[in-house]
Every structure is written in C-alpha cells, then in structure tokens.
PDB file of C-alpha atoms and ligand atoms in Angstrom:
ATOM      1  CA  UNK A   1      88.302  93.782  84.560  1.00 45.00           C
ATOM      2  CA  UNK A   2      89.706  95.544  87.483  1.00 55.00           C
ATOM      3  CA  UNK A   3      89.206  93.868  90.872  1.00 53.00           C
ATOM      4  CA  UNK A   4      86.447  96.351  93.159  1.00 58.00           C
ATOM      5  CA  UNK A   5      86.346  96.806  96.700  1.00 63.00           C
ATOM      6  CA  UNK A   6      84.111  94.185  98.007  1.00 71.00           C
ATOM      7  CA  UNK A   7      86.542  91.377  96.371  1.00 84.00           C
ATOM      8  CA  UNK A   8      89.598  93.050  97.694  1.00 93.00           C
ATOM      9  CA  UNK A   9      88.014  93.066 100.995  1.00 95.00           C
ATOM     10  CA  UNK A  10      88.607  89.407 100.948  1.00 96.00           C
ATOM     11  CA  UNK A  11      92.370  89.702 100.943  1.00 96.00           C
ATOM     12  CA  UNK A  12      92.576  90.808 104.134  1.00 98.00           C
ATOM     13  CA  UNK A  13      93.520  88.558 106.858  1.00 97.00           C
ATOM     14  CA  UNK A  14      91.698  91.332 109.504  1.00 97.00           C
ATOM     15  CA  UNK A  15      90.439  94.740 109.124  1.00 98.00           C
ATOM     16  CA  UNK A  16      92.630  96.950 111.954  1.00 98.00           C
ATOM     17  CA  UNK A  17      90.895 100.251 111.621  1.00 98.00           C
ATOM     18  CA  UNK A  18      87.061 100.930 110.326  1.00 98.00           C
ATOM     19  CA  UNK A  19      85.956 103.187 108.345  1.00 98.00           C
ATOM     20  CA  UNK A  20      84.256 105.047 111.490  1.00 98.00           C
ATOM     21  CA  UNK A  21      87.253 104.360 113.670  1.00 98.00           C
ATOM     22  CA  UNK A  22      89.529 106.708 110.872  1.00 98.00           C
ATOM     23  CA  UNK A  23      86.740 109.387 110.425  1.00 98.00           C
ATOM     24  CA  UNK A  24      86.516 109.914 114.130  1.00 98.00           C
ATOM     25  CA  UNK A  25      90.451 109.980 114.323  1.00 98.00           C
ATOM     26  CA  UNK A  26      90.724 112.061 111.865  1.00 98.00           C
ATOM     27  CA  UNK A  27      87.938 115.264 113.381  1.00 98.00           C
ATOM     28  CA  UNK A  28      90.474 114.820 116.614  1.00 98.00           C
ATOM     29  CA  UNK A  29      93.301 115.404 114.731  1.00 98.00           C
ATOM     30  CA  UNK A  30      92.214 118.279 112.903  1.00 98.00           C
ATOM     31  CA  UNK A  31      91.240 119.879 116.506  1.00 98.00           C
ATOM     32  CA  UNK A  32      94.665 119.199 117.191  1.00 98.00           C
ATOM     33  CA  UNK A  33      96.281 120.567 114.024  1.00 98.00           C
ATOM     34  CA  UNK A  34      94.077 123.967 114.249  1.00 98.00           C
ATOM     35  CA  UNK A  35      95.203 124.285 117.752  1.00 98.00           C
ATOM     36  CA  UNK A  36      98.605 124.329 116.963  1.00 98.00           C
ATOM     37  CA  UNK A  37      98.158 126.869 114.349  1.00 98.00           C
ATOM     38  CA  UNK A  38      95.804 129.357 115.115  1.00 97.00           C
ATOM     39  CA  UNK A  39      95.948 132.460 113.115  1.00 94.00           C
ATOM     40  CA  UNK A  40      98.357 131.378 111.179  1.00 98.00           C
ATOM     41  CA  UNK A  41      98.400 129.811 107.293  1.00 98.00           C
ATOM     42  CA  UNK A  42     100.070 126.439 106.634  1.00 98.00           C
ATOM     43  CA  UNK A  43     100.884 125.099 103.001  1.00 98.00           C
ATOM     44  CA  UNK A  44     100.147 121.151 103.043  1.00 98.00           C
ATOM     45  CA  UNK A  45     102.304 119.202 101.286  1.00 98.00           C
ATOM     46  CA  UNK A  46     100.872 115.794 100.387  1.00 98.00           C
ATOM     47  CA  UNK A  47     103.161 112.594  99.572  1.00 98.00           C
ATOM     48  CA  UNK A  48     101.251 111.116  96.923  1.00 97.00           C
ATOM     49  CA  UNK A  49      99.850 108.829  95.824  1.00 96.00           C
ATOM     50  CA  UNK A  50      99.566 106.935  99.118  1.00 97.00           C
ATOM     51  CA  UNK A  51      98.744 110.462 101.243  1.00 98.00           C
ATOM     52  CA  UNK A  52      95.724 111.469  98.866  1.00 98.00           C
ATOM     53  CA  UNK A  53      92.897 110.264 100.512  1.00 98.00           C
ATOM     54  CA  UNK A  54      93.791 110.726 103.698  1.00 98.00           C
ATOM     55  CA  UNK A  55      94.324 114.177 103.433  1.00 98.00           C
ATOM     56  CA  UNK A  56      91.660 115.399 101.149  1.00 98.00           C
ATOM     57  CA  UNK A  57      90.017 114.013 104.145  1.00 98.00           C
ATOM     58  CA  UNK A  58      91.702 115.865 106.908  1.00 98.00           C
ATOM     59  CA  UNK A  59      91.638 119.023 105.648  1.00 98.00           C
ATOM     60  CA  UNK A  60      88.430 119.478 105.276  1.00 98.00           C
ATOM     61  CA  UNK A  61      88.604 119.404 109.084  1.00 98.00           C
ATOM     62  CA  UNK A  62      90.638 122.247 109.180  1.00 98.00           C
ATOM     63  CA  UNK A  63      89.441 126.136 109.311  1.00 97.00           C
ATOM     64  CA  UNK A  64      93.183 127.678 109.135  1.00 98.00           C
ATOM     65  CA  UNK A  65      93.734 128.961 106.173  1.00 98.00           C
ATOM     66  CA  UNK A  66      95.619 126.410 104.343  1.00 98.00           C
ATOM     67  CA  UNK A  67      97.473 126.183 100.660  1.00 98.00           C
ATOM     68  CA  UNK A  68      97.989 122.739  99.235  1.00 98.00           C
ATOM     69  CA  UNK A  69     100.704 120.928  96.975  1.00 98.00           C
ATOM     70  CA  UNK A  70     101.873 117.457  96.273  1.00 98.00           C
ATOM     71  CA  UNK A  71     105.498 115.912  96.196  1.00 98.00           C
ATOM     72  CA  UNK A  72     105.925 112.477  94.755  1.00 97.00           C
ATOM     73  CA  UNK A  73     108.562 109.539  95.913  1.00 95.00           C
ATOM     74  CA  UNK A  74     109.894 106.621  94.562  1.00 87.00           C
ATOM     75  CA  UNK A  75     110.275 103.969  97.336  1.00 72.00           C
ATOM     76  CA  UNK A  76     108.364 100.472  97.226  1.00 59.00           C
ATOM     77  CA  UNK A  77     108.654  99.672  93.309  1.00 54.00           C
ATOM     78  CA  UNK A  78     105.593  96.770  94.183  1.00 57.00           C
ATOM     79  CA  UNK A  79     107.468  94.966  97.135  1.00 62.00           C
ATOM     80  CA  UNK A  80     105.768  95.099 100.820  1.00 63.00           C
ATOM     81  CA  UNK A  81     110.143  96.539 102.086  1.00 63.00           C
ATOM     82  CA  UNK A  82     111.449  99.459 100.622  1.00 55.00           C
ATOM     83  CA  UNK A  83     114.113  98.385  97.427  1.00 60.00           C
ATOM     84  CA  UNK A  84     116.145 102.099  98.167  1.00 72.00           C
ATOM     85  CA  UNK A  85     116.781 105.168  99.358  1.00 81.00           C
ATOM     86  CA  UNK A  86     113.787 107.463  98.530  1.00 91.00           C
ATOM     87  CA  UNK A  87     114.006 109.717  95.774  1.00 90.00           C
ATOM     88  CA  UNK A  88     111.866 113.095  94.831  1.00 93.00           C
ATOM     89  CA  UNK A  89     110.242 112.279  91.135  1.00 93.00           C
ATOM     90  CA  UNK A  90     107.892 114.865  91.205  1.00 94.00           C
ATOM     91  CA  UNK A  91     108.784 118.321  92.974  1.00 96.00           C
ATOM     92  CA  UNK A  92     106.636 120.898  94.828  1.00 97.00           C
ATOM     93  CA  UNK A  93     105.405 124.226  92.796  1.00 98.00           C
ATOM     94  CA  UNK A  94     105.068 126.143  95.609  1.00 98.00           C
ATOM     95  CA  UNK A  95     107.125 128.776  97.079  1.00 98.00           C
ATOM     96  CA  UNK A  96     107.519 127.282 100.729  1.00 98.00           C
ATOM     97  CA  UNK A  97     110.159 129.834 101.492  1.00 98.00           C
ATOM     98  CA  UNK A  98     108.914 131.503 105.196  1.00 98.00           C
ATOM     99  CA  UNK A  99     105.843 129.467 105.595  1.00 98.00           C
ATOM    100  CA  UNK A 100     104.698 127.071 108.087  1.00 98.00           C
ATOM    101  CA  UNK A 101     104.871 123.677 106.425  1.00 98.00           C
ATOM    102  CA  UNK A 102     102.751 120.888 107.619  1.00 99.00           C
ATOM    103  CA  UNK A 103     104.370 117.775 105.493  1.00 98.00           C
ATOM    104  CA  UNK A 104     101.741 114.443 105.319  1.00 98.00           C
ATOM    105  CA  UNK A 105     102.269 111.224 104.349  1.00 98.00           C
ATOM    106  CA  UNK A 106      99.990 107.820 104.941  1.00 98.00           C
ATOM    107  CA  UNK A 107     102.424 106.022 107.146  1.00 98.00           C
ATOM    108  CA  UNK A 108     105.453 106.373 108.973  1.00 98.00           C
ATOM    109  CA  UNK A 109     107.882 103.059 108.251  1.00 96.00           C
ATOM    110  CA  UNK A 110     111.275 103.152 108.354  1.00 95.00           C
ATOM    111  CA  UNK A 111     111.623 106.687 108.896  1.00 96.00           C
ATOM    112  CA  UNK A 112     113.490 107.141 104.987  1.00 95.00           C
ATOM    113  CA  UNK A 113     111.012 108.834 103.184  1.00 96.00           C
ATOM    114  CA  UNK A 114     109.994 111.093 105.748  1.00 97.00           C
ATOM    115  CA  UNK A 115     113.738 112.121 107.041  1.00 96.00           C
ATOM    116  CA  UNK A 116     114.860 112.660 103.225  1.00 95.00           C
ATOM    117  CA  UNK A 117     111.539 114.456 102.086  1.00 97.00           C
ATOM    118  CA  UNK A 118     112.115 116.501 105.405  1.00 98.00           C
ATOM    119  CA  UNK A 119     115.702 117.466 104.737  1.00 97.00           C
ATOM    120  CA  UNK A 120     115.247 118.418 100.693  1.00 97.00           C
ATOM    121  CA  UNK A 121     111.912 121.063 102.376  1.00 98.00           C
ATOM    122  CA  UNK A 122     114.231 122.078 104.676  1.00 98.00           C
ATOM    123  CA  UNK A 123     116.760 123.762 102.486  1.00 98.00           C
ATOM    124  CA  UNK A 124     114.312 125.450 101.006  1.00 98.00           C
ATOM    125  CA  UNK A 125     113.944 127.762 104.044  1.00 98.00           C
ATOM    126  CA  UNK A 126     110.088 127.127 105.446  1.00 98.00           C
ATOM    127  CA  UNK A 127     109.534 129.435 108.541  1.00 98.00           C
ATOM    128  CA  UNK A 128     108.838 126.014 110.131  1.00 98.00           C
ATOM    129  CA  UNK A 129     108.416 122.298 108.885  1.00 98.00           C
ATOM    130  CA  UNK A 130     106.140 120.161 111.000  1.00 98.00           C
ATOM    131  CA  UNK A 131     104.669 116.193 109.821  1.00 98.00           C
ATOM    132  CA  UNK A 132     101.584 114.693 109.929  1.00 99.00           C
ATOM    133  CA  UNK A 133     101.128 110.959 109.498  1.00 98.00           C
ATOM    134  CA  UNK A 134      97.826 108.948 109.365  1.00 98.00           C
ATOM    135  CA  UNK A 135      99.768 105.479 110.842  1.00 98.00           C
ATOM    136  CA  UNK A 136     103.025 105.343 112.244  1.00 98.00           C
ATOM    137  CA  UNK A 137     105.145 101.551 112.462  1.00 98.00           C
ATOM    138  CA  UNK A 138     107.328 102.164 115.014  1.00 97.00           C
ATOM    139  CA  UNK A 139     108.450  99.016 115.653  1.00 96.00           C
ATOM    140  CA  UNK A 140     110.141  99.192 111.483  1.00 94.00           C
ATOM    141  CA  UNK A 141     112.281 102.306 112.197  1.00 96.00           C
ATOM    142  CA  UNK A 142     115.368 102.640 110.701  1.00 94.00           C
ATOM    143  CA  UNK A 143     116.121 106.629 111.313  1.00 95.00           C
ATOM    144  CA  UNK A 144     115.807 108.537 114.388  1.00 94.00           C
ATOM    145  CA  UNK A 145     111.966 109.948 113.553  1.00 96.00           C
ATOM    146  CA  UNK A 146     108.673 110.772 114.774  1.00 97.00           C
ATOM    147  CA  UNK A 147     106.000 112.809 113.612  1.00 98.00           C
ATOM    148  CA  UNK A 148     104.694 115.838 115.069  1.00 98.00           C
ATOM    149  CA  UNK A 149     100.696 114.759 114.896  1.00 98.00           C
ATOM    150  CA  UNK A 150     100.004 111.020 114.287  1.00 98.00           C
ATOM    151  CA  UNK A 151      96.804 109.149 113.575  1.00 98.00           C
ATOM    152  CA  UNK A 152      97.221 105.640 114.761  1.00 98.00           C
ATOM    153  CA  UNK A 153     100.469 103.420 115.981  1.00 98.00           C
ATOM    154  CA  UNK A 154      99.930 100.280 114.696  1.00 98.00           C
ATOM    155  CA  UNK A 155     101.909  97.096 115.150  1.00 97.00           C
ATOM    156  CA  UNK A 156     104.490  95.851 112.481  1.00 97.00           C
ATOM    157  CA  UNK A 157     102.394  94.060 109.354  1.00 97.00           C
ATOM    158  CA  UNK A 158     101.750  95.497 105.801  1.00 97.00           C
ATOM    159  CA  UNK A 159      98.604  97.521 106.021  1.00 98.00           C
ATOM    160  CA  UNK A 160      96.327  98.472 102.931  1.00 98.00           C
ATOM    161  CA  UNK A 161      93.620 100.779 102.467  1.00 98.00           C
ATOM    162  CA  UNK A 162      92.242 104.305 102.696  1.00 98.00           C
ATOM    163  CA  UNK A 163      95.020 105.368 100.370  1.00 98.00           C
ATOM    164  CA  UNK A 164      97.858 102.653 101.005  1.00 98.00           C
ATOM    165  CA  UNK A 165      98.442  99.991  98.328  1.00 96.00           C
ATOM    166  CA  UNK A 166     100.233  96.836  97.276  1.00 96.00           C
ATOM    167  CA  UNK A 167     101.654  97.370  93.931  1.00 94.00           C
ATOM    168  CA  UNK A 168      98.952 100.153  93.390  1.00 94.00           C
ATOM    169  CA  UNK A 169      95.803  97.860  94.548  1.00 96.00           C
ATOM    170  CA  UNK A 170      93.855  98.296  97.679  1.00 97.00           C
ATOM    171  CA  UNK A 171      93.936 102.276  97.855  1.00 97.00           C
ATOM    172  CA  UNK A 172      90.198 102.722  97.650  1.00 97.00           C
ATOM    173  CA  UNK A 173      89.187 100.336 100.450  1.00 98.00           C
ATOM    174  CA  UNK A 174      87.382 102.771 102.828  1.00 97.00           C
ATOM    175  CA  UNK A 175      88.721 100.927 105.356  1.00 98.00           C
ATOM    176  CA  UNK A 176      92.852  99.669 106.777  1.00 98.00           C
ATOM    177  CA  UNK A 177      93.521  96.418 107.213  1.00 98.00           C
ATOM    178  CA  UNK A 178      96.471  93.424 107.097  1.00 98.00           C
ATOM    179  CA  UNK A 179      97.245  92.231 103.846  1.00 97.00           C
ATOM    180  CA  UNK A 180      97.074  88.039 103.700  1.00 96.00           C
ATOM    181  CA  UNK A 181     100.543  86.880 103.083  1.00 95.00           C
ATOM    182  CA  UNK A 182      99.950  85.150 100.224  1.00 95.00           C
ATOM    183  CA  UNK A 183      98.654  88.326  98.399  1.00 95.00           C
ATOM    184  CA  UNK A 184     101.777  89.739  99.181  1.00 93.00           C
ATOM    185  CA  UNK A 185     103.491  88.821  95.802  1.00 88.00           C
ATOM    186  CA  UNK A 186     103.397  89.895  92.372  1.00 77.00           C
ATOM    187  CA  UNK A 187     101.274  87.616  90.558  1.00 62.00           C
ATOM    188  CA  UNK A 188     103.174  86.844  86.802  1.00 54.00           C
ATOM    189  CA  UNK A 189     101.065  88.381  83.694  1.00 50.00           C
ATOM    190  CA  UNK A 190      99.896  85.832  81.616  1.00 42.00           C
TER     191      UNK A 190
HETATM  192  P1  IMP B   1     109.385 104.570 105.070  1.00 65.76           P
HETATM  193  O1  IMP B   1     110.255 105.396 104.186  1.00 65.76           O
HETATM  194  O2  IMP B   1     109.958 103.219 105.336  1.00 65.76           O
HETATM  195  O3  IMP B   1     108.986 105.278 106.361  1.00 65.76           O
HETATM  196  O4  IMP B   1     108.073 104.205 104.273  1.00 65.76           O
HETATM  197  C1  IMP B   1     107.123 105.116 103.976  1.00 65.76           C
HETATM  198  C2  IMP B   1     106.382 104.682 102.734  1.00 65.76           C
HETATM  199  O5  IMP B   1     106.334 103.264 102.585  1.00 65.76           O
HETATM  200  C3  IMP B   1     104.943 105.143 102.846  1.00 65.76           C
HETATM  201  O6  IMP B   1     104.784 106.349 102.150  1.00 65.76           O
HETATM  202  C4  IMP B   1     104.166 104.021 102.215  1.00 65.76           C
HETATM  203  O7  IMP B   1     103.938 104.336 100.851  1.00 65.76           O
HETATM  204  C5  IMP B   1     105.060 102.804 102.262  1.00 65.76           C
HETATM  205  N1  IMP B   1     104.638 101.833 103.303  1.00 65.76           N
HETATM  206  C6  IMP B   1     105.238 101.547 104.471  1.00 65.76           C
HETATM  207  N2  IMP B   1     104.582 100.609 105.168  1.00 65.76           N
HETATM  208  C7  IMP B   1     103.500 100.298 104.427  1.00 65.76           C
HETATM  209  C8  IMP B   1     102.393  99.375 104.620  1.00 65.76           C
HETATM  210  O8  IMP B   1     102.254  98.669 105.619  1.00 65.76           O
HETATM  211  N3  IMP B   1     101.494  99.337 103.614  1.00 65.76           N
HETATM  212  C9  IMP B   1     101.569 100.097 102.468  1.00 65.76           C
HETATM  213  N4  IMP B   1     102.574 100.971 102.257  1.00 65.76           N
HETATM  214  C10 IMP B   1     103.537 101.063 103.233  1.00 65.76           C
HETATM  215 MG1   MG B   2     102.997 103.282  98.836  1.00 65.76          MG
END
C-alpha cells in the first residue's frame, strides 16, 4: 500500500518551511514576477516532475498573460547527489522563438540542470530567458548561477516536499522539510 502523507511526515528530521510560510512566499513572488513583466506575455516552462506543484501554485498568482509547457530532465536516478550531467528526455512543444521565457524549477543545486536547460532554450532564440526557483542551495554550487526570482535560500541538506522527492516519495507533503539520514537510501525490494 503506498505510504500517505501523515507517515512520511515522520521521516523528517525538521520541517524548514510550512505550508503557510510557502503560500505567503509564493503571493510575494508573484507581485514580483508581474512587476517585472507588465504588459507583456511570458511562456512558463516547468521542469517536471519536481517543479509541478510549485508552479501550478504560482501562477495562479499571476495576471500577465502567461502560456505554459513542461521540459523533463534526467539527473538524480534515486540518489540524494546528482549521478551526471543533465540530460533533456522530454522536449518543449512550444514555439519559444521571440518570447519572454520565464524557466522554473523546484530548487537550485549545483547549478547543472539549470545552466544546461538554460543553454539548450537559449538556442532556440527566446526574446529573453529569465529563471524562477522555489529554493536555491547555494552553498552546493558547482556552475557560476543564480536565478533571476528565488523563493527561499536554504542551507545545504536534502529537502523534500511540496513537489521535491527522494526516489519519487515525499512530493505531496504540503509542506519542505530535511530528510532523516537514514531514509536517505534505497531500501532493497523484497
Ligand atoms: P542541480 O542540477 O544540482 O542544480 O539540481 C537540480 C535538481 O536536483 C532539482 O531539479 C531537484 O530535482 C534535484 N535536487 C537538488 N537538491 C535537492 C534536494 O535537496 N531535494 C530533492 N531534490 C533535489
Ligand atoms: Mg528531483
């Protein structure tokens, strides 16, 4: 039977962000975001699966007009350290040629998937190519990277919930919090 919320809750060694704490963060940023493009459209491109619930969120704080697709990358493989360079499995379907790209992900690591995910929207020729991140690590990065809007910094431990996961669990916590070490291993099927 799969595991539901309340039990995975008890994984966590300390909830860093509440449920309120993330809503409230999240009407600010979408202030900030509509600032920053008044009168103008932006197509939304979502890394998924870890960006979904964060911005279906989000953009329903937003009142720019606003197209949305998805683009999926292979990175983690079920490890809590990324196994290798980040690779596009799942491309947009949009035309993003001459629009204003607003690119989201959950969190901001090492800087890979971000800087590679940037560079492959790049060439194809938005008018301009901004990034939105719910959490940002600083402290892990690896590539010279920042976002242009950014949720939370948080300090240098594997976070789950609201949309991030170990090996695919934890995404539907409502809230983030640090993993316990020793769930931070692939338990063998028997
Ligand atoms: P980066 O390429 O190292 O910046 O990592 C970005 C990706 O790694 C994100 O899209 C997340 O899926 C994943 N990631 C990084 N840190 C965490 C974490 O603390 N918890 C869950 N996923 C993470
Ligand atoms: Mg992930």
């Amino acid at each position: 039977m799969p595991e539901h919320a309340p039990s995975q809750l008890q994984n966590l060694d300390r909830i860093l962000l509440t449920e309120q704490q993330i809503k409230t963060r999240l009407q600010a940023l979408g202030t900030e975001i509509n600032s920053a493009y008044q009168g103008r459209e932006i197509t939304a491109i979502a890394i998924i699966n870890g960006a979904v619930i964060f911005v279906a969120d989000l953009i329903r704080h937003l009142d720019i007009p606003l197209r949305l697709d998805c683009i999926r990358v292979s990175s983690y493989r079920d490890a809590t350290s990324a196994q290798q360079a980040p690779e596009i499995i799942d491309r947009i379907r949009l035309d993003i040629e001459g629009s204003d790209v607003l690119l989201l992900d959950d969190i901001l690591d090492t800087g890979n998937t971000l800087a590679e995910v940037s560079k492959v929207l790049r060439s194809l020729r938005p008018a301009s190519l901004k990034t939105c991140v719910l959490l940002d690590k600083k402290a892990r990065r690896s590539t010279e990277f920042e976002a242009d809007f950014v949720g939370f910094q948080i300090p240098d431990e594997f976070v789950v919930g609201y949309g991030l996961d170990f090996a695919e669990s934890y995404r539907q916590l409502p809230c983030i919090g640090v993993l316990k070490s020793e769930h931070q291993t692939i338990s063998p099927t028997t």
